[in-house]
PDB file of C-alpha atoms in Angstrom:
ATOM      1  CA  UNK A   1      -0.740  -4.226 -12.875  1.00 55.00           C
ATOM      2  CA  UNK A   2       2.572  -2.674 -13.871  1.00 62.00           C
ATOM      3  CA  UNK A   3       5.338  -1.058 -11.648  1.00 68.00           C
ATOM      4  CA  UNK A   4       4.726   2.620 -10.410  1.00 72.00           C
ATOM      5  CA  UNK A   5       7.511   4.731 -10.699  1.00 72.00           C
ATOM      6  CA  UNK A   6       6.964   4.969  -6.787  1.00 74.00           C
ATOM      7  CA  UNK A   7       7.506   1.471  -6.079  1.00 78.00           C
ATOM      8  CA  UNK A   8      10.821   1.822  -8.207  1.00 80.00           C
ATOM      9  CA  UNK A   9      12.405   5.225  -7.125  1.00 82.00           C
ATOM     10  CA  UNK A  10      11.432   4.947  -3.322  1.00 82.00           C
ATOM     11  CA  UNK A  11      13.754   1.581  -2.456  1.00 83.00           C
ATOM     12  CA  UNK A  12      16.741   3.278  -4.455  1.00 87.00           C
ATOM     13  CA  UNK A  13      16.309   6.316  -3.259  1.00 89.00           C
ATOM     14  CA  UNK A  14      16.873   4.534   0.155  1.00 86.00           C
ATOM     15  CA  UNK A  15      19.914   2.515  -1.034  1.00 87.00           C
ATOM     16  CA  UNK A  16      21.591   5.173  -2.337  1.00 89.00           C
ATOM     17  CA  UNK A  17      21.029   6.949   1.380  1.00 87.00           C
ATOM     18  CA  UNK A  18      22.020   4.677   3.492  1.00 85.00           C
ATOM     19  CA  UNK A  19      25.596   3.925   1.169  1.00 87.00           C
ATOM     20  CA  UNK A  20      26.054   7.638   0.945  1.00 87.00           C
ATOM     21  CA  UNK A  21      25.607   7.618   4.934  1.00 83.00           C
ATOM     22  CA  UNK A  22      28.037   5.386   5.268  1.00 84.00           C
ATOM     23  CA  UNK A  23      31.491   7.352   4.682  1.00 85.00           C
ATOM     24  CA  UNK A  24      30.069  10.396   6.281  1.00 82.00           C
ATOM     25  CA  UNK A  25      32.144  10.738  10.480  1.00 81.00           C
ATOM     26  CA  UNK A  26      28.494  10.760  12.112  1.00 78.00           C
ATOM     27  CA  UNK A  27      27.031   7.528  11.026  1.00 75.00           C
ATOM     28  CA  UNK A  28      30.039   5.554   9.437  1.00 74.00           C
ATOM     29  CA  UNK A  29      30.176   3.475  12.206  1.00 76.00           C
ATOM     30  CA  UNK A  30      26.408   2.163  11.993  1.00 76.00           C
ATOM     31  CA  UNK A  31      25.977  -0.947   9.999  1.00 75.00           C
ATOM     32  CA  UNK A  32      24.343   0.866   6.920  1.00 79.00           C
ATOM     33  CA  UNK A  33      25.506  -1.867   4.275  1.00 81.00           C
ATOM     34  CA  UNK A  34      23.481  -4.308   6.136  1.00 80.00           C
ATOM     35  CA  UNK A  35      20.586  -1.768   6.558  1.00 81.00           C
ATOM     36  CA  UNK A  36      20.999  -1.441   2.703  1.00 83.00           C
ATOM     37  CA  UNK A  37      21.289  -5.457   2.269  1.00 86.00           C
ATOM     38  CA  UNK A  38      18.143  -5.767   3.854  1.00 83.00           C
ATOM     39  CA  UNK A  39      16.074  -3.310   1.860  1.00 84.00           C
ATOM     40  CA  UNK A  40      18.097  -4.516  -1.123  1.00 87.00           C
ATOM     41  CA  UNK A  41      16.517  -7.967  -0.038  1.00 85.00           C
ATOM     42  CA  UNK A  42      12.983  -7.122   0.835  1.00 84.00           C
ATOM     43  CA  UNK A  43      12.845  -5.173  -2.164  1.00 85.00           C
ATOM     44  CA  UNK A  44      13.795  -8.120  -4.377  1.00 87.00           C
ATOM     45  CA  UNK A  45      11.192 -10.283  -2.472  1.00 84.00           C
ATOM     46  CA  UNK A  46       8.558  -7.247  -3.245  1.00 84.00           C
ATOM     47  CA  UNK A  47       9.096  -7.239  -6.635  1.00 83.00           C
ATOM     48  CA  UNK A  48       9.023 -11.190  -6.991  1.00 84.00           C
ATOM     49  CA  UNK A  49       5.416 -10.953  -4.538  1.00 84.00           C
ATOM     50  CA  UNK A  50       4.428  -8.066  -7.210  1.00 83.00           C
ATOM     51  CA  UNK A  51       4.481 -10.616 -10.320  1.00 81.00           C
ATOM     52  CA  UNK A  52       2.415 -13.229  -8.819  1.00 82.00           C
ATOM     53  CA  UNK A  53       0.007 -10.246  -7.671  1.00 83.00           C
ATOM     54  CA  UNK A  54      -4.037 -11.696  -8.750  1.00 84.00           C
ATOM     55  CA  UNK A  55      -5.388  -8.614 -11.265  1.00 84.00           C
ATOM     56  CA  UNK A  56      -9.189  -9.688 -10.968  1.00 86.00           C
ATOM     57  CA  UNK A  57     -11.040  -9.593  -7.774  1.00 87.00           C
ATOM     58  CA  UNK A  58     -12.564 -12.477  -6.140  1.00 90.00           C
ATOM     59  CA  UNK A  59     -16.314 -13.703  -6.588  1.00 88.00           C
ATOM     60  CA  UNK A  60     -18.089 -13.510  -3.836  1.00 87.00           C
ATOM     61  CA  UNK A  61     -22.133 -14.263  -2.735  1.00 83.00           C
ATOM     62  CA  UNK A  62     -24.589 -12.202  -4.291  1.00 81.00           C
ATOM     63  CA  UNK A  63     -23.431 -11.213  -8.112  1.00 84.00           C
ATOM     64  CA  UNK A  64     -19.964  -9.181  -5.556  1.00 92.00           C
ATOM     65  CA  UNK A  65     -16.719  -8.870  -6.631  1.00 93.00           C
ATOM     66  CA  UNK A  66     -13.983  -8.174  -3.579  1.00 94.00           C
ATOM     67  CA  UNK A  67     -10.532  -7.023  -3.694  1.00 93.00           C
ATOM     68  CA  UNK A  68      -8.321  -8.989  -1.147  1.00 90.00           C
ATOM     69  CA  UNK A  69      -4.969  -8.526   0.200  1.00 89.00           C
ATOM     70  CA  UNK A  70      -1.947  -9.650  -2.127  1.00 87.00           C
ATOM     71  CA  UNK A  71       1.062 -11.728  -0.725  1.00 88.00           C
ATOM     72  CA  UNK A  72       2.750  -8.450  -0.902  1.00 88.00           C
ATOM     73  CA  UNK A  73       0.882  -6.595   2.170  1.00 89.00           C
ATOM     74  CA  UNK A  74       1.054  -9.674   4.168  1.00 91.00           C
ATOM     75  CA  UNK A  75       4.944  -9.635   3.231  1.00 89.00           C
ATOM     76  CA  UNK A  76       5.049  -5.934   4.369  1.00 88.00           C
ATOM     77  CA  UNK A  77       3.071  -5.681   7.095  1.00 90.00           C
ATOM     78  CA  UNK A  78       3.959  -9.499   8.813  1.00 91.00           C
ATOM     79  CA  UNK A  79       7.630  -8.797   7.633  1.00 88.00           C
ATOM     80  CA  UNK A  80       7.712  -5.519   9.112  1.00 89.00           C
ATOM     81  CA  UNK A  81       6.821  -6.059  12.724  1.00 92.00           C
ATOM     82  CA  UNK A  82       9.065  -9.518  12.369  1.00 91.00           C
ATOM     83  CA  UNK A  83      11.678  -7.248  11.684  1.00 88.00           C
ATOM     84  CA  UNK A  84      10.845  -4.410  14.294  1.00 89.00           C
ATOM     85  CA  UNK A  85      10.765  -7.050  17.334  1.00 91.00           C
ATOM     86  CA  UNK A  86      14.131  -8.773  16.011  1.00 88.00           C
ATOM     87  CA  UNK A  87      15.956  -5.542  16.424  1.00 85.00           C
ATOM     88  CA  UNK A  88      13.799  -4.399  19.640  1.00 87.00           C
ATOM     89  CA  UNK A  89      15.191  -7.871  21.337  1.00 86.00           C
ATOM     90  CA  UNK A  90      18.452  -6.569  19.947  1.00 80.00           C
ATOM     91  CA  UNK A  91      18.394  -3.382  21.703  1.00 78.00           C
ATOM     92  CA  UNK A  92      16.996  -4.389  25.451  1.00 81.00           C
ATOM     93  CA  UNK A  93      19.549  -7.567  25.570  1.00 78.00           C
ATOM     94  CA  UNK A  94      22.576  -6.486  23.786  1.00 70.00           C
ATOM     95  CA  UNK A  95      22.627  -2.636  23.827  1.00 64.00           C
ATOM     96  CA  UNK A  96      25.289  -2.399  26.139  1.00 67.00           C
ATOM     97  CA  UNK A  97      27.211  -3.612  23.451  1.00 65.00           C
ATOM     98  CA  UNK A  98      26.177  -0.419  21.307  1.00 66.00           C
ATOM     99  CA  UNK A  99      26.737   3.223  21.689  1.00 72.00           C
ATOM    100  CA  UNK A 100      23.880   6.300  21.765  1.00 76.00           C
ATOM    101  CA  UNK A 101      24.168   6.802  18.042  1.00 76.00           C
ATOM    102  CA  UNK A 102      23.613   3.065  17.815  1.00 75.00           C
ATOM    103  CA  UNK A 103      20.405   2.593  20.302  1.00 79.00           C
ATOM    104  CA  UNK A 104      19.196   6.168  18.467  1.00 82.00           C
ATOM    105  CA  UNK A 105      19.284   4.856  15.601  1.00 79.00           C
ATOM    106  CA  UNK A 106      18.151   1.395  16.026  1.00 82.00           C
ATOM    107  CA  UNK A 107      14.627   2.784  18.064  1.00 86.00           C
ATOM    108  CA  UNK A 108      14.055   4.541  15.201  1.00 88.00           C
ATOM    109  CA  UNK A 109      14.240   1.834  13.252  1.00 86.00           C
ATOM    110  CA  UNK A 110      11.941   0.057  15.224  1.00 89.00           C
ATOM    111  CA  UNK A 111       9.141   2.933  15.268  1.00 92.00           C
ATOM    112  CA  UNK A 112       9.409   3.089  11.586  1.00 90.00           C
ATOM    113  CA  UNK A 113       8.988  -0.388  11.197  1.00 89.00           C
ATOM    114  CA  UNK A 114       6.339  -0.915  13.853  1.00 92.00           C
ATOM    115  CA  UNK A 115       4.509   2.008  12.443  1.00 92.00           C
ATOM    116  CA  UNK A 116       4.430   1.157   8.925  1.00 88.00           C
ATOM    117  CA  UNK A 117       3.351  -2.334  10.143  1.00 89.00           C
ATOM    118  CA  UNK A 118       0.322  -1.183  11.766  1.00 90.00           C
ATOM    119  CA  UNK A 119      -0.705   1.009   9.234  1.00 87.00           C
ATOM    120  CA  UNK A 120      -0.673  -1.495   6.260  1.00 87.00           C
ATOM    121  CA  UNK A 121      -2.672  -3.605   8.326  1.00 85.00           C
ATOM    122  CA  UNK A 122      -5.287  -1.002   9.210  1.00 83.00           C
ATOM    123  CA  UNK A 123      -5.320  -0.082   5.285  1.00 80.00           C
ATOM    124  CA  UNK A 124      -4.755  -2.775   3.496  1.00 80.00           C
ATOM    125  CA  UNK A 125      -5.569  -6.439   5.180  1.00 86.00           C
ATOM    126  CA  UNK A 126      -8.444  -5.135   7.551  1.00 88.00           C
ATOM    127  CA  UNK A 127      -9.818  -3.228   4.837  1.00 90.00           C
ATOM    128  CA  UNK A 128     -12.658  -4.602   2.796  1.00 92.00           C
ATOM    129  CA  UNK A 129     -13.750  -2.893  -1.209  1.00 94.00           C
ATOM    130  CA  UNK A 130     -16.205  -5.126  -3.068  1.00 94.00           C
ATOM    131  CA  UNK A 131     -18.254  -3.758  -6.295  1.00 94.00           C
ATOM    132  CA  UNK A 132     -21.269  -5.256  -7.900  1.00 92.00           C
ATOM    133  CA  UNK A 133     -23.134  -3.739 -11.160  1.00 91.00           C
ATOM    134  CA  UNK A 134     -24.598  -0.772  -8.979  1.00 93.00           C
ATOM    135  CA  UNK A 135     -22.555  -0.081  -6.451  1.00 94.00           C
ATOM    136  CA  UNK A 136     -18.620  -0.070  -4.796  1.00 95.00           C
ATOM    137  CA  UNK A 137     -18.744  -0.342  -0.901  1.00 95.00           C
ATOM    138  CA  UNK A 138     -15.579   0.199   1.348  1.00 95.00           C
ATOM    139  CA  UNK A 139     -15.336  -0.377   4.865  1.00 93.00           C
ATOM    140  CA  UNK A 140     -12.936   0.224   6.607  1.00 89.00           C
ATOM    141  CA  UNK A 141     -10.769  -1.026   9.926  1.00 84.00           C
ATOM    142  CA  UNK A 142     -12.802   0.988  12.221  1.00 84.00           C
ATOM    143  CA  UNK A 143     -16.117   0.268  11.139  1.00 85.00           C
ATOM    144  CA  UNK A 144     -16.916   3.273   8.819  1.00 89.00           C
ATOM    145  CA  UNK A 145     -18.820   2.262   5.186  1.00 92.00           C
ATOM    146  CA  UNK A 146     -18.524   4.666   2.151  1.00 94.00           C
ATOM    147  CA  UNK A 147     -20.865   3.524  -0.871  1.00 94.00           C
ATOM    148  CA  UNK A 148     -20.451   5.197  -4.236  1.00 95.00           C
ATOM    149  CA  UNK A 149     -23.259   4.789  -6.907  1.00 94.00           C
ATOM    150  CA  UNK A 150     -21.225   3.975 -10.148  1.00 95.00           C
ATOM    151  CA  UNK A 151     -23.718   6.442 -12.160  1.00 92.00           C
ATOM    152  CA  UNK A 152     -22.205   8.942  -9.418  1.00 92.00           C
ATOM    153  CA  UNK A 153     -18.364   8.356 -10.144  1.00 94.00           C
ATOM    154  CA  UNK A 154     -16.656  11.468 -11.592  1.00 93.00           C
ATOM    155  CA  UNK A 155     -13.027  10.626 -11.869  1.00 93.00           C
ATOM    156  CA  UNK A 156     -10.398   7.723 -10.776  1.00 93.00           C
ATOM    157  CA  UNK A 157      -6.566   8.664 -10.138  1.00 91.00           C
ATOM    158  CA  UNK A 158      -3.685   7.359  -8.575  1.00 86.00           C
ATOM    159  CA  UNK A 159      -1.902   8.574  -5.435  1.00 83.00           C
ATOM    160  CA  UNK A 160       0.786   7.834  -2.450  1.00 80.00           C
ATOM    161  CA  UNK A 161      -2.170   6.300  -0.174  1.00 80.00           C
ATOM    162  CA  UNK A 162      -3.299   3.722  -3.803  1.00 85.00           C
ATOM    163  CA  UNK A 163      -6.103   4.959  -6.496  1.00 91.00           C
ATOM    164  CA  UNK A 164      -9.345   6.790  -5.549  1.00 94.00           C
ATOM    165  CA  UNK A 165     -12.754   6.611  -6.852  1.00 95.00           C
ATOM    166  CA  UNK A 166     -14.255  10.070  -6.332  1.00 94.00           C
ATOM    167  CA  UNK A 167     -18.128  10.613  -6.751  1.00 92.00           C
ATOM    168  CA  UNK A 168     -20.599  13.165  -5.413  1.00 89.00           C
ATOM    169  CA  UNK A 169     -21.199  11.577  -3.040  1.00 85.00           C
ATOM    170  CA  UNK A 170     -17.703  10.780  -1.225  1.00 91.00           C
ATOM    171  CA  UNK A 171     -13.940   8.935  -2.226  1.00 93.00           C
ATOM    172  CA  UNK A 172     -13.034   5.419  -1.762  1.00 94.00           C
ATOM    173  CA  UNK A 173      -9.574   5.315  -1.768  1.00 92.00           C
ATOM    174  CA  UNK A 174      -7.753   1.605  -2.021  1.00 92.00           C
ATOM    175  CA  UNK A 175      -4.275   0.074  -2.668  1.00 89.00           C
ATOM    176  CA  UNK A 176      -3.019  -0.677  -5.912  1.00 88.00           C
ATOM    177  CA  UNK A 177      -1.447  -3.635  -4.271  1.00 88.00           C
ATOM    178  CA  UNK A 178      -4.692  -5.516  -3.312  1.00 91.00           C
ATOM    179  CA  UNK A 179      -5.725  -8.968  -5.442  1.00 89.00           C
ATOM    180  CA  UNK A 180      -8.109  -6.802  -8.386  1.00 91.00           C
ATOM    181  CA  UNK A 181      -6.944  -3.607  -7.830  1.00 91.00           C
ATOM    182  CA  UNK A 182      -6.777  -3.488 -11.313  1.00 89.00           C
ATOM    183  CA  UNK A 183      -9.521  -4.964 -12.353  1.00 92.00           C
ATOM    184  CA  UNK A 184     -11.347  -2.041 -10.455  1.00 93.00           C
ATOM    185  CA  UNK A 185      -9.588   0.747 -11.288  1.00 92.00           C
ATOM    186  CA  UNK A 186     -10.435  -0.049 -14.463  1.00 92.00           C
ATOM    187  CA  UNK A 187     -13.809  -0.712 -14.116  1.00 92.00           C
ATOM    188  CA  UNK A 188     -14.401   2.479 -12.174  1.00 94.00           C
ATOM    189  CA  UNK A 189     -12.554   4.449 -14.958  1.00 93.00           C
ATOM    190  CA  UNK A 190     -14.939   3.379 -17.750  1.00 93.00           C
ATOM    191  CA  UNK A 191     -18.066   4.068 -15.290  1.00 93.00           C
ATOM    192  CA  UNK A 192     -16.260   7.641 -14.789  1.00 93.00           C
ATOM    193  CA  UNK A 193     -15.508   7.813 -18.664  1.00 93.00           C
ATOM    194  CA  UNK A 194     -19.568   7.121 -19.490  1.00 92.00           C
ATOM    195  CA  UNK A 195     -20.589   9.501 -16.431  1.00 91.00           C
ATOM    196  CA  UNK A 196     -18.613  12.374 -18.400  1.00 89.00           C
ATOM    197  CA  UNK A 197     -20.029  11.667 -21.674  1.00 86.00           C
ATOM    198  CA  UNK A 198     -23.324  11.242 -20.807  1.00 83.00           C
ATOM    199  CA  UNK A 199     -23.788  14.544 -18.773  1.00 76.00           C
ATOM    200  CA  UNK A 200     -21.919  16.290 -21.925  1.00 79.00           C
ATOM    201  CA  UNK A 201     -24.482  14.909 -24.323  1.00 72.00           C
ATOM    202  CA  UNK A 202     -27.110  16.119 -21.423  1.00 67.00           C
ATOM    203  CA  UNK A 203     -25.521  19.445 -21.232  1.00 68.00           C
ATOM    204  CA  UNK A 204     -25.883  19.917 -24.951  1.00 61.00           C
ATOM    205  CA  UNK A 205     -29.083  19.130 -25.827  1.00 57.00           C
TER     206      UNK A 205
END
C-alpha cells in the first residue's frame, strides 16, 4: 500500500518542532535534538517496517480471509511503552539531576508515549477484521462484533483512525497498517462500486 501523505507530513512536522523549539529561552535547554534524533530514527525504522508490510490477508479456516497486525504496530506499540518506561526510570532515579521544565516535560513524554502505546494495542493488535464472500466481521478489544453484509456496503474512505467500510447497517473502521489492509479496502470498494450501480439500474427501471 503506498505512503499517506499523513504518515509523511506528521514525523516532519514534528522535526521541524522540536528544532524550532530548540533556540527559543523556554525550552533551549531541553535535549530537543535528541528528541528529534529519536523520531528521526523511529521514523526511518517505520518507513523500512512499511515496505516489508504483507498487502493480502491471511487464509484462515472456513473459505476467511483475516487482516493481522504488520511489524509496524508491533514496532509502535512495543517500541512505545519500551520507550515510555526508559525515560519513566529516568525521571524517578535521576530527576534530581533535572529541573521542573525538565521533569514537565519528560512526564509528558511519558503519557504520550504510554498512551499511544495502549491505544495501538487496543486498535490494532487486539483487534480482529476477517471477510469471506458474504460477509466482513470486526471485533473488537472489548468484545463488541460489527458484521456488514457486502450487498449492504455503501462507500469505503480513508481517515486519521485507518479506512472505513460503511453499510446500512453500521462502519467497520480498520488500520491501513494491518497485513491486507489493502487487499480489503479494495475488495470492499468494488462491493461498494457494484452496490451503487446496481441500485441505479434498480432506480431506473
Amino acid at each position: 500500500m503506498p505512503l499517506r501523505w499523513q504518515e509523511v507530513a506528521l514525523p516532519l512536522f514534528v522535526i521541524t518542532l522540536l528544532i524550532a523549539l530548540k533556540y527559543l529561552p523556554m525550552t533551549g535547554h531541553l535535549p530537543l535534538s535528541r528528541a528529534a534524533g529519536v523520531v528521526a530514527f523511529g521514523y526511518a525504522a517505520f518507513l523500512a517496517l512499511r515496505l516489508i508490510q504483507p498487502e493480502e490477508g491471511i487464509t484462515v479456516e472456513g473459505g476467511w480471509s483475516e487482516l493481522r497486525p504488520s511489524l509496524v504496530e508491533y514496532f509502535a506499540c512495543y517500541g512505545s511503552a519500551a520507550l515510555a518506561s526508559v525515560l519513566l526510570f529516568a525521571v524517578i532515579f535521576m530527576g534530581d539531576a533535572a529541573d521542573t521544565t525538565q521533569l514537565i516535560a519528560t512526564y509528558l513524554a511519558v503519557l504520550l508515549l504510554a498512551a499511544g502505546s495502549v491505544g495501538i494495542g487496543l486498535a490494532g493488535l487486539f483487534t480482529n477484521t476477517r471477510w469471506d464472500n458474504r460477509q466482513v466481521t470486526q471485533r473488537t478489544a472489548r468484545g463488541s462484533q460489527t458484521t456488514l453484509v457486502w450487498a449492504d456496503v455503501r462507500s469505503v474512505s480513508p481517515n486519521w483512525r485507518g479506512i472505513t467500510i460503511t453499510g446500512t447497517s453500521g462502519r467497520i473502521t480498520f488500520s491501513q497498517f494491518h497485513g491486507g489492509a489493502a487487499q480489503l479496502a479494495k475488495h470492499a470498494a468494488t462491493r461498494a462500486m457494484r452496490n451503487a450501480e446496481t441500485a441505479t439500474k434498480a432506480f431506473a427501471a
